[in-house]
Amino acid sequence: MTIRVFIDQGHNLGEINAGANGNGVVEAEVTYRVGKYLAKYLNTDPAFTARVSRLFPDTVLGYDAASSLQERIAMANRWPADYFISIHVNANLNPNINGSEIYVYQENSVAYDLAQVVLASIVTSIPMRDNQVRINPRLYVLRKTTMPAILIELGYLSNPEDAQKLLTKQEQFAYAIYQGLRDYVMRNA
């Protein structure tokens, strides 16, 4: 039995649920490409099958921010996926803030344990500053999924060093996420 992974490439290009941009980085472009690379790795591994929320760079989900999020969740829940991975890029007014973090709905959960392994893989592979796994039950995609869900903030586009990595290491980010997911699944098989 293959493990089904739904990859949500956070945000859309354009005006609807657009996400952040700065330092030459457009969040929706980075999340699209990292998601496509991640799907490629997962779909070439016989243990997994993956689907993405945005099939093409210009795919726009929803007609506003709320419906965009609802559509992503509906796709994962209908499939149904075994794991939900939402990929994002962070921003902060302070350009010195940097690093990767992963959000989950609650501690002491499959998602929390998965997030720990995936984050460790990202911070050692890229490398990135480890900003820890964080709990945020307010995030819609973590609240409404029916499977373990993690929301990955790859790095801060507002930080020049992170921005450079977000532009040049998209395939490495994807591979690190894949390795983390694979390690987690193998440990818990």
GROMACS .gro file of N, CA and C in nm, residues 13 30-31 33-34 54 83 93 104 117 147 168 181 184 187:
model
   45
   13LEU      N    1  -0.011   3.291  -0.766
   13LEU     CA    2   0.040   3.409  -0.835
   13LEU      C    3  -0.078   3.503  -0.859
   30VAL      N    4   0.820   3.016  -0.550
   30VAL     CA    5   0.906   2.924  -0.476
   30VAL      C    6   0.825   2.803  -0.430
   31THR      N    7   0.708   2.826  -0.372
   31THR     CA    8   0.627   2.715  -0.320
   31THR      C    9   0.583   2.623  -0.434
   33ARG      N   10   0.748   2.560  -0.719
   33ARG     CA   11   0.861   2.479  -0.766
   33ARG      C   12   0.904   2.376  -0.663
   34VAL      N   13   0.913   2.416  -0.537
   34VAL     CA   14   0.951   2.320  -0.433
   34VAL      C   15   0.849   2.206  -0.427
   54ARG      N   16  -0.137   2.292  -0.692
   54ARG     CA   17  -0.126   2.377  -0.812
   54ARG      C   18  -0.049   2.301  -0.919
   83TYR      N   19  -0.105   1.217   0.442
   83TYR     CA   20  -0.032   1.330   0.501
   83TYR      C   21  -0.056   1.454   0.416
   93LEU      N   22   0.941   4.209   0.918
   93LEU     CA   23   0.990   4.347   0.902
   93LEU      C   24   1.137   4.358   0.940
  104VAL      N   25   0.228   2.307   1.334
  104VAL     CA   26   0.135   2.196   1.346
  104VAL      C   27   0.018   2.240   1.433
  117VAL      N   28   1.103   1.558   1.243
  117VAL     CA   29   1.196   1.487   1.155
  117VAL      C   30   1.220   1.566   1.026
  147MET      N   31  -0.622   1.457   0.795
  147MET     CA   32  -0.503   1.375   0.809
  147MET      C   33  -0.396   1.457   0.879
  168THR      N   34   1.790   2.967  -0.498
  168THR     CA   35   1.889   2.879  -0.561
  168THR      C   36   1.885   2.734  -0.512
  181LEU      N   37   1.035   1.307   0.541
  181LEU     CA   38   0.910   1.230   0.536
  181LEU      C   39   0.940   1.081   0.526
  184TYR      N   40   1.076   0.949   0.856
  184TYR     CA   41   0.967   0.938   0.953
  184TYR      C   42   0.883   0.812   0.927
  187ARG      N   43   1.070   0.484   1.004
  187ARG     CA   44   1.083   0.463   1.150
  187ARG      C   45   0.953   0.413   1.214
   0.00000   0.00000   0.00000
